[in-house]
Amino acid sequence: MKNAVTTNIAIDGPAGAGKSTIAKRVAHELSFIYVDTGAMYRAMALYLIRQNISPQDPAGIEKACEQADITIVYEDGEQQVLLNGENVTSLLRTEEVGNMASASSPNPKVRRKLTALQQKLARKTDVVMDGRDIGTQVLPDAKVKIYLTASVHTRALRRYQELQEKGSAVSLEEIENDIQKRDEQDENRENSPLRQAEDAVLVDSSEMTIDQVAQKILSIYRERENA
Ligand code: DC
């Protein structure tokens, strides 16, 4: 879909590559809105967990897609996810919800529902949007597309530290295994697999600071803007 009015930046990549931190930073610098699409898949996953619906139950998922109303609002510039009117933002970043999101997100009905919501947001305002299929499916006309990655070990270590700060007792080994499993699921699914768009710039953040990555993306954006 051609998007003539708003300017969008797409950041895709595997779990734990630093997408949300970087995307937030870039959005702040440019006064764009940051859209975390993983949180939408996680909200859907939370609904499935609560309703005891298996990701392998297509009829259950179809019904869930009709019944789960997912809405995005912004409070003090921070994205909040409402699930049937309840603010579930603080419940989304657990391993259980992440694993369910990875298992249920290949479902085409889930993807169609959430892609439409993401495209609507990007049509309304300038966004930095992160996810798995933003450059390839959701915003194919994005002005800048970044494929942000890092080694499995680096990504596991980052998520481990993040979870430890929240007081969660998950081992590094468990997280490494989860990341590997999630990469495999995200890369090998039939619908919208995780892959680098042809016109995306590859950035490996393993040996880079947050600031270096953000500056690199901002300089790519400014180059495009002046081109
Ligand atoms: O980025 P995250 O860990 O919050 O994403 C959780 C899961 O949601 C991830 O395993 C795959 C899925 N996802 C997706 O399929 N497409 C997106 N655009 C974003 C996330």
Tab-separated table of N, CA, C and O in Angstrom, residues 3-104:
chain	number	residue	atom	x	y	z
A	3	ASN	N	2.140	4.836	0.725
A	3	ASN	CA	1.872	5.714	1.845
A	3	ASN	C	2.511	7.068	1.589
A	3	ASN	O	3.685	7.269	1.813
A	4	ALA	N	1.724	8.015	1.098
A	4	ALA	CA	2.299	9.284	0.655
A	4	ALA	C	2.362	10.308	1.773
A	4	ALA	O	3.152	11.237	1.724
A	5	VAL	N	1.555	10.149	2.802
A	5	VAL	CA	1.412	11.224	3.785
A	5	VAL	C	2.381	11.074	4.951
A	5	VAL	O	3.018	12.024	5.368
A	6	THR	N	2.516	9.862	5.465
A	6	THR	CA	3.362	9.683	6.645
A	6	THR	C	4.710	9.064	6.263
A	6	THR	O	4.851	8.455	5.214
A	7	THR	N	5.679	9.258	7.157
A	7	THR	CA	7.008	8.685	6.956
A	7	THR	C	7.205	7.577	7.974
A	7	THR	O	7.006	7.796	9.177
A	8	ASN	N	7.612	6.410	7.485
A	8	ASN	CA	7.718	5.269	8.396
A	8	ASN	C	9.103	4.613	8.336
A	8	ASN	O	9.708	4.526	7.268
A	9	ILE	N	9.537	4.158	9.494
A	9	ILE	CA	10.794	3.411	9.585
A	9	ILE	C	10.461	2.016	10.116
A	9	ILE	O	9.764	1.880	11.134
A	10	ALA	N	10.918	0.987	9.413
A	10	ALA	CA	10.638	-0.401	9.797
A	10	ALA	C	11.913	-1.024	10.361
A	10	ALA	O	12.971	-0.953	9.727
A	11	ILE	N	11.796	-1.605	11.549
A	11	ILE	CA	12.941	-2.314	12.143
A	11	ILE	C	12.518	-3.750	12.433
A	11	ILE	O	11.655	-3.991	13.277
A	12	ASP	N	13.104	-4.682	11.703
A	12	ASP	CA	12.804	-6.097	11.920
A	12	ASP	C	14.035	-6.809	12.453
A	12	ASP	O	15.159	-6.320	12.317
A	13	GLY	N	13.800	-7.992	13.001
A	13	GLY	CA	14.932	-8.782	13.470
A	13	GLY	C	14.470	-9.792	14.497
A	13	GLY	O	13.317	-9.761	14.930
A	14	PRO	N	15.370	-10.693	14.884
A	14	PRO	CA	15.002	-11.751	15.833
A	14	PRO	C	14.826	-11.233	17.254
A	14	PRO	O	15.185	-10.087	17.557
A	15	ALA	N	14.291	-12.098	18.120
A	15	ALA	CA	14.059	-11.746	19.529
A	15	ALA	C	15.364	-11.344	20.205
A	15	ALA	O	16.382	-12.008	20.031
A	16	GLY	N	15.320	-10.261	20.959
A	16	GLY	CA	16.471	-9.858	21.768
A	16	GLY	C	17.569	-9.126	21.019
A	16	GLY	O	18.648	-8.907	21.562
A	17	ALA	N	17.316	-8.707	19.788
A	17	ALA	CA	18.350	-7.995	19.020
A	17	ALA	C	18.464	-6.532	19.454
A	17	ALA	O	19.366	-5.825	19.028
A	18	GLY	N	17.535	-6.095	20.303
A	18	GLY	CA	17.573	-4.704	20.785
A	18	GLY	C	16.625	-3.802	20.010
A	18	GLY	O	16.720	-2.579	20.103
A	19	LYS	N	15.705	-4.410	19.281
A	19	LYS	CA	14.814	-3.621	18.421
A	19	LYS	C	14.036	-2.557	19.187
A	19	LYS	O	13.977	-1.411	18.761
A	20	SER	N	13.426	-2.955	20.320
A	20	SER	CA	12.537	-1.995	20.988
A	20	SER	C	13.329	-0.827	21.577
A	20	SER	O	12.913	0.331	21.432
A	21	THR	N	14.483	-1.118	22.188
A	21	THR	CA	15.296	-0.041	22.762
A	21	THR	C	15.725	0.934	21.666
A	21	THR	O	15.623	2.154	21.819
A	22	ILE	N	16.204	0.366	20.560
A	22	ILE	CA	16.700	1.192	19.454
A	22	ILE	C	15.555	1.955	18.797
A	22	ILE	O	15.669	3.164	18.518
A	23	ALA	N	14.444	1.244	18.557
A	23	ALA	CA	13.319	1.885	17.875
A	23	ALA	C	12.778	3.041	18.721
A	23	ALA	O	12.449	4.106	18.186
A	24	LYS	N	12.712	2.842	20.033
A	24	LYS	CA	12.240	3.910	20.933
A	24	LYS	C	13.163	5.120	20.844
A	24	LYS	O	12.720	6.257	20.763
A	25	ARG	N	14.472	4.849	20.850
A	25	ARG	CA	15.461	5.923	20.800
A	25	ARG	C	15.338	6.706	19.493
A	25	ARG	O	15.311	7.930	19.486
A	26	VAL	N	15.247	5.986	18.393
A	26	VAL	CA	15.151	6.634	17.072
A	26	VAL	C	13.844	7.437	16.982
A	26	VAL	O	13.831	8.582	16.515
A	27	ALA	N	12.755	6.858	17.485
A	27	ALA	CA	11.454	7.545	17.446
A	27	ALA	C	11.533	8.840	18.252
A	27	ALA	O	11.053	9.891	17.805
A	28	HIS	N	12.167	8.765	19.401
A	28	HIS	CA	12.286	9.946	20.255
A	28	HIS	C	13.070	11.056	19.534
A	28	HIS	O	12.660	12.213	19.520
A	29	GLU	N	14.196	10.663	18.911
A	29	GLU	CA	15.053	11.642	18.214
A	29	GLU	C	14.299	12.339	17.086
A	29	GLU	O	14.526	13.504	16.803
A	30	LEU	N	13.426	11.600	16.421
A	30	LEU	CA	12.741	12.144	15.247
A	30	LEU	C	11.330	12.651	15.570
A	30	LEU	O	10.621	13.116	14.673
A	31	SER	N	10.934	12.531	16.828
A	31	SER	CA	9.553	12.854	17.238
A	31	SER	C	8.532	12.036	16.449
A	31	SER	O	7.485	12.551	16.034
A	32	PHE	N	8.845	10.766	16.218
A	32	PHE	CA	7.913	9.821	15.616
A	32	PHE	C	7.288	9.020	16.771
A	32	PHE	O	7.791	9.018	17.886
A	33	ILE	N	6.221	8.293	16.462
A	33	ILE	CA	5.613	7.396	17.457
A	33	ILE	C	6.279	6.027	17.333
A	33	ILE	O	6.508	5.537	16.226
A	34	TYR	N	6.589	5.406	18.463
A	34	TYR	CA	7.143	4.051	18.441
A	34	TYR	C	6.004	3.034	18.522
A	34	TYR	O	5.164	3.104	19.424
A	35	VAL	N	5.983	2.103	17.585
A	35	VAL	CA	4.950	1.047	17.601
A	35	VAL	C	5.617	-0.317	17.774
A	35	VAL	O	6.403	-0.753	16.925
A	36	ASP	N	5.295	-0.961	18.901
A	36	ASP	CA	5.843	-2.280	19.236
A	36	ASP	C	4.816	-3.332	18.794
A	36	ASP	O	3.816	-3.554	19.476
A	37	THR	N	5.059	-3.969	17.647
A	37	THR	CA	4.058	-4.919	17.129
A	37	THR	C	4.106	-6.251	17.886
A	37	THR	O	3.109	-6.954	17.964
A	38	GLY	N	5.269	-6.572	18.464
A	38	GLY	CA	5.378	-7.804	19.264
A	38	GLY	C	4.367	-7.778	20.407
A	38	GLY	O	3.774	-8.808	20.746
A	39	ALA	N	4.148	-6.578	20.980
A	39	ALA	CA	3.204	-6.454	22.100
A	39	ALA	C	1.785	-6.816	21.655
A	39	ALA	O	0.997	-7.333	22.454
A	40	MET	N	1.475	-6.562	20.377
A	40	MET	CA	0.127	-6.906	19.893
A	40	MET	C	-0.019	-8.428	19.789
A	40	MET	O	-1.045	-9.000	20.171
A	41	TYR	N	1.038	-9.101	19.266
A	41	TYR	CA	1.012	-10.569	19.193
A	41	TYR	C	0.988	-11.157	20.602
A	41	TYR	O	0.379	-12.203	20.854
A	42	ARG	N	1.660	-10.484	21.523
A	42	ARG	CA	1.671	-10.952	22.916
A	42	ARG	C	0.288	-10.785	23.561
A	42	ARG	O	-0.131	-11.626	24.363
A	43	ALA	N	-0.411	-9.692	23.246
A	43	ALA	CA	-1.751	-9.480	23.808
A	43	ALA	C	-2.701	-10.577	23.311
A	43	ALA	O	-3.503	-11.119	24.070
A	44	MET	N	-2.552	-10.903	22.030
A	44	MET	CA	-3.362	-11.981	21.464
A	44	MET	C	-3.031	-13.303	22.180
A	44	MET	O	-3.927	-14.090	22.512
A	45	ALA	N	-1.737	-13.518	22.424
A	45	ALA	CA	-1.282	-14.733	23.110
A	45	ALA	C	-1.845	-14.803	24.525
A	45	ALA	O	-2.277	-15.866	24.984
A	46	LEU	N	-1.865	-13.666	25.205
A	46	LEU	CA	-2.395	-13.617	26.568
A	46	LEU	C	-3.866	-14.025	26.553
A	46	LEU	O	-4.333	-14.779	27.423
A	47	TYR	N	-4.588	-13.544	25.552
A	47	TYR	CA	-6.005	-13.912	25.434
A	47	TYR	C	-6.135	-15.434	25.273
A	47	TYR	O	-6.961	-16.069	25.918
A	48	LEU	N	-5.286	-16.013	24.422
A	48	LEU	CA	-5.342	-17.470	24.185
A	48	LEU	C	-5.023	-18.249	25.462
A	48	LEU	O	-5.675	-19.250	25.775
A	49	ILE	N	-4.019	-17.767	26.210
A	49	ILE	CA	-3.647	-18.438	27.469
A	49	ILE	C	-4.828	-18.380	28.443
A	49	ILE	O	-5.216	-19.385	29.040
A	50	ARG	N	-5.404	-17.191	28.558
A	50	ARG	CA	-6.514	-17.017	29.506
A	50	ARG	C	-7.727	-17.874	29.129
A	50	ARG	O	-8.445	-18.356	29.988
A	51	GLN	N	-7.942	-18.025	27.829
A	51	GLN	CA	-9.109	-18.791	27.372
A	51	GLN	C	-8.776	-20.276	27.200
A	51	GLN	O	-9.613	-21.051	26.731
A	52	ASN	N	-7.504	-20.627	27.488
A	52	ASN	CA	-7.078	-22.016	27.352
A	52	ASN	C	-7.227	-22.537	25.921
A	52	ASN	O	-7.652	-23.665	25.709
A	53	ILE	N	-6.879	-21.704	24.955
A	53	ILE	CA	-6.988	-22.106	23.546
A	53	ILE	C	-5.590	-22.486	23.050
A	53	ILE	O	-4.628	-21.740	23.260
A	54	SER	N	-5.489	-23.644	22.402
A	54	SER	CA	-4.190	-24.098	21.915
A	54	SER	C	-3.848	-23.385	20.601
A	54	SER	O	-4.737	-23.149	19.771
A	55	PRO	N	-2.558	-23.071	20.378
A	55	PRO	CA	-2.175	-22.455	19.095
A	55	PRO	C	-2.415	-23.396	17.917
A	55	PRO	O	-2.420	-22.981	16.767
A	56	GLN	N	-2.614	-24.689	18.238
A	56	GLN	CA	-2.889	-25.674	17.179
A	56	GLN	C	-4.387	-25.890	16.941
A	56	GLN	O	-4.788	-26.822	16.263
A	57	ASP	N	-5.210	-25.005	17.510
A	57	ASP	CA	-6.672	-25.146	17.367
A	57	ASP	C	-7.187	-23.999	16.475
A	57	ASP	O	-7.523	-22.928	16.979
A	58	PRO	N	-7.234	-24.216	15.138
A	58	PRO	CA	-7.582	-23.118	14.231
A	58	PRO	C	-8.970	-22.530	14.499
A	58	PRO	O	-9.139	-21.309	14.424
A	59	ALA	N	-9.950	-23.382	14.863
A	59	ALA	CA	-11.300	-22.857	15.120
A	59	ALA	C	-11.287	-21.978	16.374
A	59	ALA	O	-11.908	-20.910	16.404
A	60	GLY	N	-10.553	-22.427	17.376
A	60	GLY	CA	-10.436	-21.651	18.621
A	60	GLY	C	-9.773	-20.307	18.354
A	60	GLY	O	-10.197	-19.272	18.871
A	61	ILE	N	-8.728	-20.328	17.522
A	61	ILE	CA	-8.007	-19.078	17.221
A	61	ILE	C	-8.902	-18.134	16.426
A	61	ILE	O	-8.918	-16.929	16.671
A	62	GLU	N	-9.651	-18.699	15.496
A	62	GLU	CA	-10.547	-17.872	14.681
A	62	GLU	C	-11.546	-17.141	15.578
A	62	GLU	O	-11.773	-15.943	15.445
A	63	LYS	N	-12.111	-17.893	16.523
A	63	LYS	CA	-13.075	-17.314	17.458
A	63	LYS	C	-12.377	-16.244	18.321
A	63	LYS	O	-12.921	-15.165	18.557
A	64	ALA	N	-11.152	-16.563	18.740
A	64	ALA	CA	-10.403	-15.622	19.581
A	64	ALA	C	-10.162	-14.312	18.827
A	64	ALA	O	-10.233	-13.232	19.403
A	65	CYS	N	-9.878	-14.417	17.514
A	65	CYS	CA	-9.628	-13.213	16.710
A	65	CYS	C	-10.865	-12.323	16.670
A	65	CYS	O	-10.755	-11.106	16.620
A	66	GLU	N	-12.029	-12.952	16.692
A	66	GLU	CA	-13.268	-12.159	16.673
A	66	GLU	C	-13.551	-11.553	18.044
A	66	GLU	O	-14.075	-10.454	18.154
A	67	GLN	N	-13.175	-12.286	19.088
A	67	GLN	CA	-13.564	-11.850	20.437
A	67	GLN	C	-12.541	-10.951	21.130
A	67	GLN	O	-12.904	-10.202	22.027
A	68	ALA	N	-11.279	-11.051	20.700
A	68	ALA	CA	-10.243	-10.256	21.371
A	68	ALA	C	-10.109	-8.905	20.676
A	68	ALA	O	-9.625	-8.829	19.554
A	69	ASP	N	-10.524	-7.862	21.357
A	69	ASP	CA	-10.373	-6.526	20.785
A	69	ASP	C	-9.041	-5.956	21.290
A	69	ASP	O	-8.854	-5.775	22.491
A	70	ILE	N	-8.115	-5.727	20.358
A	70	ILE	CA	-6.805	-5.191	20.749
A	70	ILE	C	-6.712	-3.746	20.270
A	70	ILE	O	-6.898	-3.457	19.089
A	71	THR	N	-6.469	-2.850	21.218
A	71	THR	CA	-6.425	-1.417	20.910
A	71	THR	C	-5.108	-0.854	21.435
A	71	THR	O	-4.636	-1.265	22.489
A	72	ILE	N	-4.547	0.069	20.661
A	72	ILE	CA	-3.301	0.712	21.076
A	72	ILE	C	-3.599	2.164	21.447
A	72	ILE	O	-4.233	2.887	20.670
A	73	VAL	N	-3.157	2.561	22.645
A	73	VAL	CA	-3.263	3.976	23.030
A	73	VAL	C	-1.889	4.413	23.539
A	73	VAL	O	-1.008	3.576	23.793
A	74	TYR	N	-1.693	5.720	23.648
A	74	TYR	CA	-0.414	6.239	24.130
A	74	TYR	C	-0.623	7.050	25.402
A	74	TYR	O	-1.500	7.904	25.454
A	75	GLU	N	0.177	6.722	26.424
A	75	GLU	CA	0.130	7.473	27.683
A	75	GLU	C	1.523	8.010	27.933
A	75	GLU	O	2.472	7.226	28.037
A	76	ASP	N	1.673	9.326	28.002
A	76	ASP	CA	2.992	9.971	28.149
A	76	ASP	C	3.958	9.448	27.089
A	76	ASP	O	5.129	9.155	27.388
A	77	GLY	N	3.479	9.263	25.884
A	77	GLY	CA	4.321	8.815	24.776
A	77	GLY	C	4.626	7.322	24.788
A	77	GLY	O	5.313	6.823	23.905
A	78	GLU	N	4.154	6.588	25.796
A	78	GLU	CA	4.431	5.146	25.887
A	78	GLU	C	3.237	4.350	25.364
A	78	GLU	O	2.095	4.614	25.766
A	79	GLN	N	3.535	3.351	24.527
A	79	GLN	CA	2.468	2.512	23.989
A	79	GLN	C	1.810	1.666	25.093
A	79	GLN	O	2.503	1.033	25.885
A	80	GLN	N	0.503	1.680	25.115
A	80	GLN	CA	-0.261	0.830	26.039
A	80	GLN	C	-1.151	-0.075	25.194
A	80	GLN	O	-1.735	0.384	24.212
A	81	VAL	N	-1.229	-1.337	25.571
A	81	VAL	CA	-2.065	-2.272	24.819
A	81	VAL	C	-3.297	-2.615	25.645
A	81	VAL	O	-3.180	-3.062	26.796
A	82	LEU	N	-4.459	-2.387	25.051
A	82	LEU	CA	-5.713	-2.711	25.729
A	82	LEU	C	-6.283	-3.985	25.117
A	82	LEU	O	-6.382	-4.098	23.892
A	83	LEU	N	-6.608	-4.929	25.968
A	83	LEU	CA	-7.237	-6.177	25.532
A	83	LEU	C	-8.663	-6.158	26.083
A	83	LEU	O	-8.852	-6.208	27.309
A	84	ASN	N	-9.616	-6.046	25.180
A	84	ASN	CA	-11.021	-5.869	25.576
A	84	ASN	C	-11.151	-4.819	26.688
A	84	ASN	O	-11.811	-5.040	27.699
A	85	GLY	N	-10.474	-3.699	26.490
A	85	GLY	CA	-10.598	-2.564	27.403
A	85	GLY	C	-9.666	-2.601	28.606
A	85	GLY	O	-9.489	-1.591	29.280
A	86	GLU	N	-9.030	-3.750	28.865
A	86	GLU	CA	-8.124	-3.856	30.029
A	86	GLU	C	-6.692	-3.541	29.595
A	86	GLU	O	-6.212	-4.090	28.598
A	87	ASN	N	-6.010	-2.678	30.336
A	87	ASN	CA	-4.618	-2.380	30.016
A	87	ASN	C	-3.741	-3.559	30.463
A	87	ASN	O	-3.529	-3.771	31.654
A	88	VAL	N	-3.241	-4.333	29.477
A	88	VAL	CA	-2.488	-5.557	29.800
A	88	VAL	C	-0.975	-5.373	29.575
A	88	VAL	O	-0.221	-6.336	29.646
A	89	THR	N	-0.553	-4.140	29.310
A	89	THR	CA	0.841	-3.873	28.935
A	89	THR	C	1.850	-4.529	29.879
A	89	THR	O	2.823	-5.135	29.432
A	90	SER	N	1.602	-4.435	31.190
A	90	SER	CA	2.596	-4.939	32.155
A	90	SER	C	2.589	-6.469	32.242
A	90	SER	O	3.440	-7.054	32.910
A	91	LEU	N	1.634	-7.134	31.578
A	91	LEU	CA	1.556	-8.597	31.683
A	91	LEU	C	2.170	-9.308	30.477
A	91	LEU	O	2.165	-10.538	30.405
A	92	LEU	N	2.684	-8.524	29.516
A	92	LEU	CA	3.020	-9.119	28.218
A	92	LEU	C	4.436	-9.660	28.087
A	92	LEU	O	4.695	-10.529	27.263
A	93	ARG	N	5.373	-9.146	28.886
A	93	ARG	CA	6.774	-9.492	28.630
A	93	ARG	C	7.270	-10.651	29.496
A	93	ARG	O	8.356	-10.599	30.063
A	94	THR	N	6.479	-11.714	29.574
A	94	THR	CA	6.941	-12.910	30.282
A	94	THR	C	7.324	-13.958	29.233
A	94	THR	O	6.898	-13.876	28.076
A	95	GLU	N	8.126	-14.942	29.655
A	95	GLU	CA	8.529	-16.007	28.732
A	95	GLU	C	7.303	-16.797	28.267
A	95	GLU	O	7.204	-17.180	27.108
A	96	GLU	N	6.361	-17.025	29.192
A	96	GLU	CA	5.159	-17.805	28.848
A	96	GLU	C	4.380	-17.121	27.724
A	96	GLU	O	3.998	-17.752	26.724
A	97	VAL	N	4.174	-15.828	27.868
A	97	VAL	CA	3.411	-15.089	26.846
A	97	VAL	C	4.220	-15.018	25.544
A	97	VAL	O	3.669	-15.189	24.452
A	98	GLY	N	5.539	-14.820	25.656
A	98	GLY	CA	6.402	-14.767	24.465
A	98	GLY	C	6.373	-16.072	23.678
A	98	GLY	O	6.294	-16.068	22.442
A	99	ASN	N	6.429	-17.177	24.407
A	99	ASN	CA	6.409	-18.475	23.728
A	99	ASN	C	5.061	-18.725	23.055
A	99	ASN	O	5.004	-19.239	21.933
A	100	MET	N	3.982	-18.327	23.721
A	100	MET	CA	2.653	-18.490	23.121
A	100	MET	C	2.520	-17.558	21.905
A	100	MET	O	1.914	-17.931	20.896
A	101	ALA	N	3.102	-16.363	21.991
A	101	ALA	CA	3.033	-15.426	20.854
A	101	ALA	C	3.766	-16.011	19.651
A	101	ALA	O	3.295	-15.928	18.506
A	102	SER	N	4.917	-16.626	19.905
A	102	SER	CA	5.684	-17.226	18.812
A	102	SER	C	4.910	-18.387	18.181
A	102	SER	O	4.889	-18.559	16.964
A	103	ALA	N	4.218	-19.163	19.036
A	103	ALA	CA	3.484	-20.332	18.535
A	103	ALA	C	2.197	-19.937	17.803
A	103	ALA	O	1.794	-20.597	16.849
A	104	SER	N	1.547	-18.857	18.242
A	104	SER	CA	0.244	-18.492	17.654
A	104	SER	C	0.351	-17.480	16.525
A	104	SER	O	-0.557	-17.371	15.694
